[in-house]
Short mmCIF file of C-alpha atoms in Angstrom, two decimals:
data_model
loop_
_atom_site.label_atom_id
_atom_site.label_comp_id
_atom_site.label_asym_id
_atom_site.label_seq_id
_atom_site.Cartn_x
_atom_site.Cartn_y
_atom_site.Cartn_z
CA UNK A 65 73.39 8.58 217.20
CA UNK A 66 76.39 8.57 219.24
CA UNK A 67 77.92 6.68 216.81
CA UNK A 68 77.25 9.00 214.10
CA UNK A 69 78.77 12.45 215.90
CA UNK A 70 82.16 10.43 216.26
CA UNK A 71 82.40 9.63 212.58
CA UNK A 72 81.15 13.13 212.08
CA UNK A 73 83.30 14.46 214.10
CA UNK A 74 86.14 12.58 213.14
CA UNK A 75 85.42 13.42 209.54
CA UNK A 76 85.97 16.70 210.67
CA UNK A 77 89.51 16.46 211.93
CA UNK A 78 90.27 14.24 209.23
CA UNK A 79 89.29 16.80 206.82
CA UNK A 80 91.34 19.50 209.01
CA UNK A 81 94.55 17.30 208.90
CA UNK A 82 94.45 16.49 205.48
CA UNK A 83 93.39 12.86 206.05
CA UNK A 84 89.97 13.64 203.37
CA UNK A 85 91.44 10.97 202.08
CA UNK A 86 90.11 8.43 204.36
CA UNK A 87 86.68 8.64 204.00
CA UNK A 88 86.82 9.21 199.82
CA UNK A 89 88.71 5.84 199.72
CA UNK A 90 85.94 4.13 202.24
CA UNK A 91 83.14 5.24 200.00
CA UNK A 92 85.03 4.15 197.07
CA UNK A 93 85.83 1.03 198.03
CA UNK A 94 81.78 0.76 198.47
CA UNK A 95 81.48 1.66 194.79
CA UNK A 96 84.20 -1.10 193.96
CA UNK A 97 82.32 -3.86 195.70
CA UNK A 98 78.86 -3.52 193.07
CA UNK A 99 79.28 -6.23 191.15
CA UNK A 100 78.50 -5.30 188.15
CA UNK A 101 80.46 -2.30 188.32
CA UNK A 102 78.18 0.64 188.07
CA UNK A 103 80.04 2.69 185.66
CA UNK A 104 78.49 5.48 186.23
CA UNK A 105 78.37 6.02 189.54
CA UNK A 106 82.40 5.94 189.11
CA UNK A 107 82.39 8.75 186.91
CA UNK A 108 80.34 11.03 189.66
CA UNK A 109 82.92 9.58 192.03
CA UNK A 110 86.14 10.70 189.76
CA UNK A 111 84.66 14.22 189.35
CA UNK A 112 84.07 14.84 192.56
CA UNK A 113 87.35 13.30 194.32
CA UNK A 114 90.74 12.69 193.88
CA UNK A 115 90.93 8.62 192.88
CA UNK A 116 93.45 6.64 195.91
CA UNK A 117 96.33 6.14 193.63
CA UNK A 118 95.64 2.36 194.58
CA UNK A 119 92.70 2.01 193.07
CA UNK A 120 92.91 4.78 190.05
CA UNK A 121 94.29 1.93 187.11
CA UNK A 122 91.18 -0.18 187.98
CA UNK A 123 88.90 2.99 187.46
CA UNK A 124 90.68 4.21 184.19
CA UNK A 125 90.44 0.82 182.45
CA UNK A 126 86.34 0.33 184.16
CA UNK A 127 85.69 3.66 182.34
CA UNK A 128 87.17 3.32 179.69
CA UNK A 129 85.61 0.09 178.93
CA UNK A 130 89.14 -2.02 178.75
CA UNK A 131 87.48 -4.27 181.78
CA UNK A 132 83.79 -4.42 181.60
CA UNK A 133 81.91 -4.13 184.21
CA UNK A 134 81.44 -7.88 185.84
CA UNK A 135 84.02 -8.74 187.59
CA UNK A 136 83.62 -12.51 186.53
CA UNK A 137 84.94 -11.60 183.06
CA UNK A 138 88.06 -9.26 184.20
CA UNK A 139 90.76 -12.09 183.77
CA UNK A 140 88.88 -13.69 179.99
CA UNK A 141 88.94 -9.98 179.23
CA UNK A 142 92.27 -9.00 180.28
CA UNK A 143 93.68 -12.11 178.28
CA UNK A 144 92.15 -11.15 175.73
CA UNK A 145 93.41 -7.81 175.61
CA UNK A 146 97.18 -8.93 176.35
CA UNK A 147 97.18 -11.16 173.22
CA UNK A 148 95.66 -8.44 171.07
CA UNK A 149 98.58 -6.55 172.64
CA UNK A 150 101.18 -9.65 171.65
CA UNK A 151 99.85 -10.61 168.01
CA UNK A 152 99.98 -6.35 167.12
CA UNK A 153 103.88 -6.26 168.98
CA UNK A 154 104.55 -9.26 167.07
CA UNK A 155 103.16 -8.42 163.56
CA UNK A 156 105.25 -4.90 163.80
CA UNK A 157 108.28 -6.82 164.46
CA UNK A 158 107.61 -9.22 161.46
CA UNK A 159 107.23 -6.05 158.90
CA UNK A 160 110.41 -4.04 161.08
CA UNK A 161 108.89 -1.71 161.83
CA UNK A 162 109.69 -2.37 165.65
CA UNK A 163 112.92 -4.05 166.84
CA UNK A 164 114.17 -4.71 170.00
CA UNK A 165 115.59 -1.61 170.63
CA UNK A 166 112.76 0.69 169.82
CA UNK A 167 111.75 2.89 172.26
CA UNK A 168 108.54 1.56 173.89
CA UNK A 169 106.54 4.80 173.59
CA UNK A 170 107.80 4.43 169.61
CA UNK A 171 106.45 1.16 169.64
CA UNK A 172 102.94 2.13 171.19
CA UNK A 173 102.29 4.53 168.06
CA UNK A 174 103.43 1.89 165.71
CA UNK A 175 101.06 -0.30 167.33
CA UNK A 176 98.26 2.19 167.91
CA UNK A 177 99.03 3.27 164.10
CA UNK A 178 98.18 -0.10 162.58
CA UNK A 179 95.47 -0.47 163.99
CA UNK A 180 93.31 2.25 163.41
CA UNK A 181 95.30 1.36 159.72
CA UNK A 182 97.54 4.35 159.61
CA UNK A 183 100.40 2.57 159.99
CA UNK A 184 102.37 4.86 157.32
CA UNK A 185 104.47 2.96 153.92
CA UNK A 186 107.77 2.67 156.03
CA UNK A 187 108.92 3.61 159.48
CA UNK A 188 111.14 6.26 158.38
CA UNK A 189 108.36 8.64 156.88
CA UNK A 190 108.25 11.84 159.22
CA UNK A 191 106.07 11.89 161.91
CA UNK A 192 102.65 13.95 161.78
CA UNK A 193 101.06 16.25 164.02
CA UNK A 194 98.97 13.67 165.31
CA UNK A 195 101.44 11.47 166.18
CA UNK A 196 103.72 13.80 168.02
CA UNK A 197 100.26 14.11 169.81
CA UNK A 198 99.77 10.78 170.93
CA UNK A 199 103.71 10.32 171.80
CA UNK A 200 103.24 13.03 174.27
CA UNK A 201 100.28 11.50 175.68
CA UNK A 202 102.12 8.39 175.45
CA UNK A 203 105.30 9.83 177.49
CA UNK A 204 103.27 10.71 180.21
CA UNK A 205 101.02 7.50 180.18
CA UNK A 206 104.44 5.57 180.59
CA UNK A 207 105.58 7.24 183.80
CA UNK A 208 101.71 6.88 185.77
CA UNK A 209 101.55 3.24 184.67
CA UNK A 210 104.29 0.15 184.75
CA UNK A 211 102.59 -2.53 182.68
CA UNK A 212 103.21 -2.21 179.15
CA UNK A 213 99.89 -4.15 178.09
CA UNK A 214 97.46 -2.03 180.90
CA UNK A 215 99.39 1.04 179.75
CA UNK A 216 99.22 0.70 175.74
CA UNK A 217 95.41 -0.09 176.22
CA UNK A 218 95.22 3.29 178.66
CA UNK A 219 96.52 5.19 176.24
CA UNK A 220 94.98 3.73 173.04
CA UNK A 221 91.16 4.22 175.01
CA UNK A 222 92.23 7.75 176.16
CA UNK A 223 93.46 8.68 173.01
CA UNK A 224 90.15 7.35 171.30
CA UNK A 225 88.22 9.25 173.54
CA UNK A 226 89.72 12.69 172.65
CA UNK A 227 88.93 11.82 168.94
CA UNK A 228 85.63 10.95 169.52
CA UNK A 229 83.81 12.13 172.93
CA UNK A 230 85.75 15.24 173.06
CA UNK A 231 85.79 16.14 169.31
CA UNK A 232 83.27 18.71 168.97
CA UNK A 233 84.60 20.13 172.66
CA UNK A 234 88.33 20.27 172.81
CA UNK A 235 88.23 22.98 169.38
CA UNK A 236 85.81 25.29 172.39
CA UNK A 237 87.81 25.23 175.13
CA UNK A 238 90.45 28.29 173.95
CA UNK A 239 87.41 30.67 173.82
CA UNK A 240 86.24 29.27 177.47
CA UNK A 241 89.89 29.83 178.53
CA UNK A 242 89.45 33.68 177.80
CA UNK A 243 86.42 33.44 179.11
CA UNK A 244 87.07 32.27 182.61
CA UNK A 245 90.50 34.51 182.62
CA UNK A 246 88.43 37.48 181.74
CA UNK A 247 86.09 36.81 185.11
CA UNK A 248 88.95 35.27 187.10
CA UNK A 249 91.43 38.32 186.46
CA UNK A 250 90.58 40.63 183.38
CA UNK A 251 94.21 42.74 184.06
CA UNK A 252 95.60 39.97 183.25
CA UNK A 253 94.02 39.35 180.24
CA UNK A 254 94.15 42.40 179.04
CA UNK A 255 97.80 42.75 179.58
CA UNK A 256 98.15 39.42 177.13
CA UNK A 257 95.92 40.87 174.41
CA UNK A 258 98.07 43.34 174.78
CA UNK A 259 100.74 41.56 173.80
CA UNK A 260 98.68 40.04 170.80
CA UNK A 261 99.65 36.89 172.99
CA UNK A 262 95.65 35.54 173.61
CA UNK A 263 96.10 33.43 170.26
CA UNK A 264 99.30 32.34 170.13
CA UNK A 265 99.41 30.61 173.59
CA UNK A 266 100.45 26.83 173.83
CA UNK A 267 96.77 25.54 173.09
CA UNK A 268 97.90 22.45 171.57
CA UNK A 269 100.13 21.69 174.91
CA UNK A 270 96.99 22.19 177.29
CA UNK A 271 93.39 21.17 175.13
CA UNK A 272 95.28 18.73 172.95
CA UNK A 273 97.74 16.72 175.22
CA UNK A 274 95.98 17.56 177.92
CA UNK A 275 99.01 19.11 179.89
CA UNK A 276 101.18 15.79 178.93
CA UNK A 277 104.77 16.99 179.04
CA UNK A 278 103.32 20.48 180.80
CA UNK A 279 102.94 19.20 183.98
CA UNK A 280 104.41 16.25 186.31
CA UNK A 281 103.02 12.93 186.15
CA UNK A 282 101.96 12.86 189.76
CA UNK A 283 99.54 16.17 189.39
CA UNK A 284 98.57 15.23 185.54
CA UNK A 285 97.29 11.94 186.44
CA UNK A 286 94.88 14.19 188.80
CA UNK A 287 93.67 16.33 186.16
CA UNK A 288 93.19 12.79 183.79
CA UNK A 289 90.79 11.37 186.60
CA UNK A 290 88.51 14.44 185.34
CA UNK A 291 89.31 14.22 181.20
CA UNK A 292 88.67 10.35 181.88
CA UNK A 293 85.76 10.31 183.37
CA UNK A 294 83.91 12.65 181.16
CA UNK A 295 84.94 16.53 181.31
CA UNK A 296 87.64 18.24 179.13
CA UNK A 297 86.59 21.36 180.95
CA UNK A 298 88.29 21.05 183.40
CA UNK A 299 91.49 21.72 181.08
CA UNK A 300 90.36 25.16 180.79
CA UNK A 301 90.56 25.70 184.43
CA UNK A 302 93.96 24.52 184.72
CA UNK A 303 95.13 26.99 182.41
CA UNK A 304 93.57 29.60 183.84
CA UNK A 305 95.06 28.59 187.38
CA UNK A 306 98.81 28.56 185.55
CA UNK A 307 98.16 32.04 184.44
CA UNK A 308 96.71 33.41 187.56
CA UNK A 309 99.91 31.28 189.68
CA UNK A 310 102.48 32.72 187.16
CA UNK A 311 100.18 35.91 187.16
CA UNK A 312 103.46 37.99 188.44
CA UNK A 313 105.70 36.73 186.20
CA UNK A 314 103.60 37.18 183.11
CA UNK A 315 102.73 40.61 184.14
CA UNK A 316 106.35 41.43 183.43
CA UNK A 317 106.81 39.72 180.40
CA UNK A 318 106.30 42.04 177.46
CA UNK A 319 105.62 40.17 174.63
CA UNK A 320 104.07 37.34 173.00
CA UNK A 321 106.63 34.90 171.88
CA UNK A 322 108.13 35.20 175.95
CA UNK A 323 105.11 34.70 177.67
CA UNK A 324 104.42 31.46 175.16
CA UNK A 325 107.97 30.23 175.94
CA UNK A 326 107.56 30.31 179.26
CA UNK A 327 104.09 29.01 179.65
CA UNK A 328 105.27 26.02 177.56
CA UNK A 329 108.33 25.21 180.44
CA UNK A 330 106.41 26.24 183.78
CA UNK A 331 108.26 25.64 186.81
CA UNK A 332 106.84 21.78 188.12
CA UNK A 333 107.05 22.52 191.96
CA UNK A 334 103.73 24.36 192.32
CA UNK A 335 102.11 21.88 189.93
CA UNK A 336 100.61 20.10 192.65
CA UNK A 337 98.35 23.20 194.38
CA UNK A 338 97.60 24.73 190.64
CA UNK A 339 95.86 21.46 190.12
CA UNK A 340 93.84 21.55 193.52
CA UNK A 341 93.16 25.04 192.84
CA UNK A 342 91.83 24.22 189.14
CA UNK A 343 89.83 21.71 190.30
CA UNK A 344 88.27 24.31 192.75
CA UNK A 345 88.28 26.62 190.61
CA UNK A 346 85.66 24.06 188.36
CA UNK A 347 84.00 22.95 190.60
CA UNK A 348 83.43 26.90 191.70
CA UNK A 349 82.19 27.78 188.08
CA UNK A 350 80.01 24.61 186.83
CA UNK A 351 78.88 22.96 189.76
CA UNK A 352 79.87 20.02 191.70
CA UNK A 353 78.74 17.12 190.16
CA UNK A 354 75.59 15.24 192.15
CA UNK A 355 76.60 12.91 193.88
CA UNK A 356 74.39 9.52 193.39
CA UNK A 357 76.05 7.38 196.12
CA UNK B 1075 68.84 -10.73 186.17
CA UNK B 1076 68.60 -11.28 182.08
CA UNK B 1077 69.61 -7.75 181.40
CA UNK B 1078 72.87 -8.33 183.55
CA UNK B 1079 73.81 -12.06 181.09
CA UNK B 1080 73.18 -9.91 178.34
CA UNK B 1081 75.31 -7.64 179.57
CA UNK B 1082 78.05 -9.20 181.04
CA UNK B 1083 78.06 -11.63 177.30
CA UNK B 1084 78.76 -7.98 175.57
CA UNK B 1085 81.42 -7.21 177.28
CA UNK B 1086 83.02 -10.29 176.48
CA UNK B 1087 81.67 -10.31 172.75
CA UNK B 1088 83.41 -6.98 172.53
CA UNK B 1089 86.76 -7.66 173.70
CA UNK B 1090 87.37 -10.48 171.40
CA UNK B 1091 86.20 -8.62 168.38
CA UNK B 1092 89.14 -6.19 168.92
CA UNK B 1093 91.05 -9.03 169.07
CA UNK B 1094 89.38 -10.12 165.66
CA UNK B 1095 89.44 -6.74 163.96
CA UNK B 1096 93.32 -6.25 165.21
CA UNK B 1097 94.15 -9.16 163.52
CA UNK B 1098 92.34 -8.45 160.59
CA UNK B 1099 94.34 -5.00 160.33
CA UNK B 1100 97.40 -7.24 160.98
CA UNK B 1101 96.35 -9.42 157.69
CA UNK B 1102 96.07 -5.94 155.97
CA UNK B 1103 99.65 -4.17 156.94
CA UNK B 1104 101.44 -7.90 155.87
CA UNK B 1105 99.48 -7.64 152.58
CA UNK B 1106 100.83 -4.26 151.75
CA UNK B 1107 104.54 -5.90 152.79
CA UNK B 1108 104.55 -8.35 150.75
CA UNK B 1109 103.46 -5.93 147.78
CA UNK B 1110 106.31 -3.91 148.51
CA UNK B 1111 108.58 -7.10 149.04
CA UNK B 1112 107.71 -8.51 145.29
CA UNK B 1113 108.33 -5.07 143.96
CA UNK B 1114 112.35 -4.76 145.23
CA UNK B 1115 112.94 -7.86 144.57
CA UNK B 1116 111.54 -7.21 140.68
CA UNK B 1117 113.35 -3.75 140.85
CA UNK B 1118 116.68 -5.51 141.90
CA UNK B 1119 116.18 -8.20 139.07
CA UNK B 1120 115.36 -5.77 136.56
CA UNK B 1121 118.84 -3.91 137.70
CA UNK B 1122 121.32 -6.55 137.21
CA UNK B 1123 119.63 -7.61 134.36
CA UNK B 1124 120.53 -4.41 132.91
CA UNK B 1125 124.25 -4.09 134.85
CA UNK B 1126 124.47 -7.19 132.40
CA UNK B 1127 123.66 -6.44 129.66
CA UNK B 1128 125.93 -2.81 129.81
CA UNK B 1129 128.41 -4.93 130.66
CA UNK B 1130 128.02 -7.04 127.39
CA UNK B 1131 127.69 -4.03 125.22
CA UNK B 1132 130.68 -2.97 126.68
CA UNK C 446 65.03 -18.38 178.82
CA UNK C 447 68.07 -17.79 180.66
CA UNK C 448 70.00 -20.96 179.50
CA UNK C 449 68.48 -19.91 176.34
CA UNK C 450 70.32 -16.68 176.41
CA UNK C 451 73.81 -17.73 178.05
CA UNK C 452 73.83 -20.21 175.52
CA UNK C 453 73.31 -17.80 172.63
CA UNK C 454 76.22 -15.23 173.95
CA UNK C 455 78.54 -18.67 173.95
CA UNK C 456 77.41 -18.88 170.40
CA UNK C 457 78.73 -15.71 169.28
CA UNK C 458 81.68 -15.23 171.21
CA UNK C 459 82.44 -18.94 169.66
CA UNK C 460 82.07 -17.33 166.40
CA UNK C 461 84.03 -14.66 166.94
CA UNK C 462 87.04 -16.64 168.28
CA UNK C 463 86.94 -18.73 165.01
CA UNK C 464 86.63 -16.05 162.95
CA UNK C 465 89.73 -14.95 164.82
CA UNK C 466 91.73 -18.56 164.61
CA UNK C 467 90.90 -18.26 160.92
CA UNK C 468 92.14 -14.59 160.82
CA UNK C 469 95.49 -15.79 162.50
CA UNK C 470 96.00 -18.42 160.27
CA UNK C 471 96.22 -16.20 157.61
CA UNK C 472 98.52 -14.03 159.10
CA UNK C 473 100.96 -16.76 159.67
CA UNK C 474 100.95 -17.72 156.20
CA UNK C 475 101.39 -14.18 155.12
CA UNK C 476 104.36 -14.24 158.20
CA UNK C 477 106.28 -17.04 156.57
CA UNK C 478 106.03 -14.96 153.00
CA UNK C 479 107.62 -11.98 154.62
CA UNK C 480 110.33 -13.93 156.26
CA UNK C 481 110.99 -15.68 152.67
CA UNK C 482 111.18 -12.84 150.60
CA UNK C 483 113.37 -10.93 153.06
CA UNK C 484 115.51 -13.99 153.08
CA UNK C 485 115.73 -13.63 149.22
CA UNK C 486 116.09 -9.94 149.25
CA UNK C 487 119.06 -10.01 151.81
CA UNK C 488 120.51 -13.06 149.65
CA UNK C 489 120.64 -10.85 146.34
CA UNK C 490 122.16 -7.92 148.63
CA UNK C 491 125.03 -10.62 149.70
CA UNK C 492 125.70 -11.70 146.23
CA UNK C 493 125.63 -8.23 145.09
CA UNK C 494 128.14 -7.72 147.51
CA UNK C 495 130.22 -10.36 146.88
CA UNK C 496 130.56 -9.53 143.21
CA UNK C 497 131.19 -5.79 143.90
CA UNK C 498 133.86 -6.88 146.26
CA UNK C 499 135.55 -9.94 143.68
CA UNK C 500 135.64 -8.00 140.84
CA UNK C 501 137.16 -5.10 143.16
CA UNK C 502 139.98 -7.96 143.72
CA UNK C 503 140.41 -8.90 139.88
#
């Protein structure tokens, strides 16, 4: 009992001092010793807390089914994903369509084209909408993680999963956005429809790469633990919190075409607390997920 | 206990049919390449068969 | 029941893998086309060359 007031109590302080941390990564490292790995249970965990940058590649490629669950099979699996990863590399090189000094994030849509067999009649054909899509995706993906084989896969499953999971969703979330503004601050939103600016804001920037090239790497990858794990809401929120952080600036902005401009080149340093805030912010409007530990 | 073989035999199963179907789209993309290959080198026949035969007319 | 099972899941991932050798064996034999008509494709652009540039000399 004793016991149990100290850790209490020094969950407390922890909390006070910022250290949350601590006791997240103790209760995930719990989750991480279930062998099988209880998917699941690690997608409650990633909505509800920030993922220990230590342990958030594991979690990405658990839920995202690039390592299954059973530990046992992690390094069979993982070999076979690397030489799916070489043979693809090596078959673009054979057809140049890749050389040696190809960008990498280049050489991820070359590979990620072929094989969902779109890889287009020669390399210099124009790029389309999609793939300026996944390059942006791919950009960010680059900076958040250094192996090229874990990091192709990442962005391959993520990519996948906004074409599939969120489909239906992602199309939904602009009329959310208003939504939310409109309860959040309706002045605000008001002043943009004002400005005829409510449709021609950077949608494709936030609900389609998912903030990639919008935001820095180190508060993106925060708002990915969410989209990863099962929620494309949460997108919405971040928007919302730009507008309402920016609320000031916007206010003064007069028309559409400025207010886009600079929503599409927000200033990075208060990146960090827009994202804390957003995720407040969601959890605030649809619940905190239960947590089934 | 059967339910977790099964499972853990899926995930396996699954990763090397990527593997397979990768490949399979690699077979595909060469296919098309070689297409395209056969039809330049036909195109640049046909061409200097007819530089030659301007040039003998000429 | 349970060797019975473990023993079926080798099965198929066996099949898979050969179904991938067999896959990759294609693939190299398509590889080795590739490489042999780009060979002959870059040989015609040499002699092409060659000519252009002798009969530049003449």
């Amino acid at each position: 009992m004793a016991e149990d007031s100290q850790r209490n109590f020094r969950s407390v302080y922890y909390e006070k001092v910022g250290f949350r941390g601590v006791e997240e990564k103790k209760s995930l490292e719990i989750l991480l010793k279930d062998d099988p790995l209880d998917i699941e249970k690690l997608c409650t965990f990633s909505q509800r807390f920030p993922l220990p940058s230590m342990y958030r590649g594991l979690v990405w490629k658990v839920i995202l089914g690039i390592l299954p669950p059973h530990y046992e099979s992690h390094a069979q699996v993982m070999m076979y994903r690397k030489e799916q990863y070489t043979d693809v590399l090596h078959a673009l090189k054979v057809i140049r369509f890749v050389s040696d000094s190809t960008p990498q994030v280049d050489i991820y849509l070359r590979m990620y084209q072929l094989e969902s067999g779109k890889l287009p009649r020669s390399p210099s054909f124009p790029l389309e909408p999609e793939d300026e899509l996944f390059l942006a995706i791919a950009r960010a993906m680059e900076e958040m993680v250094e192996d090229n084989v874990d990091c192709y896969w990442l962005i391959s499953c993520f990519m996948n999963q906004l074409n599939t999971k969120f489909r239906d969703s992602l199309p939904q979330l602009p009329k959310a956005f208003e939504q939310y503004l409109n309860l959040e601050d309706s002045r605000l939103l008001n002043h943009m429809k004002t400005c005829s600016a409510v449709t021609r804001l950077p949608y494709d920037l936030w609900f389609e790469k998912c903030f990639a090239g919008c935001l820095p790497e180190s508060s993106l990858q925060r708002v990915w633990d969410k989209v990863i794990s099962g929620s494309c809401k949460i997108l919405v929120f971040v928007a919302v919190e730009i507008l309402l952080t920016f609320k000031i600036k916007i206010m003064a902005l007069d028309n559409a075409e400025k207010i886009t401009k600079f929503l599409e080149n927000i200033p990075q340093d208060s990146s960090d607390a827009i994202v804390s805030k957003a995720i407040d912010l969601w959890h605030k409007h649809c619940g905190t997920p239960v947590h089934s530990m | 206990y059967l339910e977790d073989v099964k499972l853990q035999a899926r995930g396996q199963l699954q990763a090397v049919e990527s593997r397979y179907e990768a490949q399979k789209r690699i077979t595909q993309a060469f296919e098309l390449e070689i297409l395209d290959l056969y039809g330049r080198l036909e195109k640049d026949g046909l061409l200097k068969k007819l530089e030659e035969k301007t040039e003998a007319a000429e």
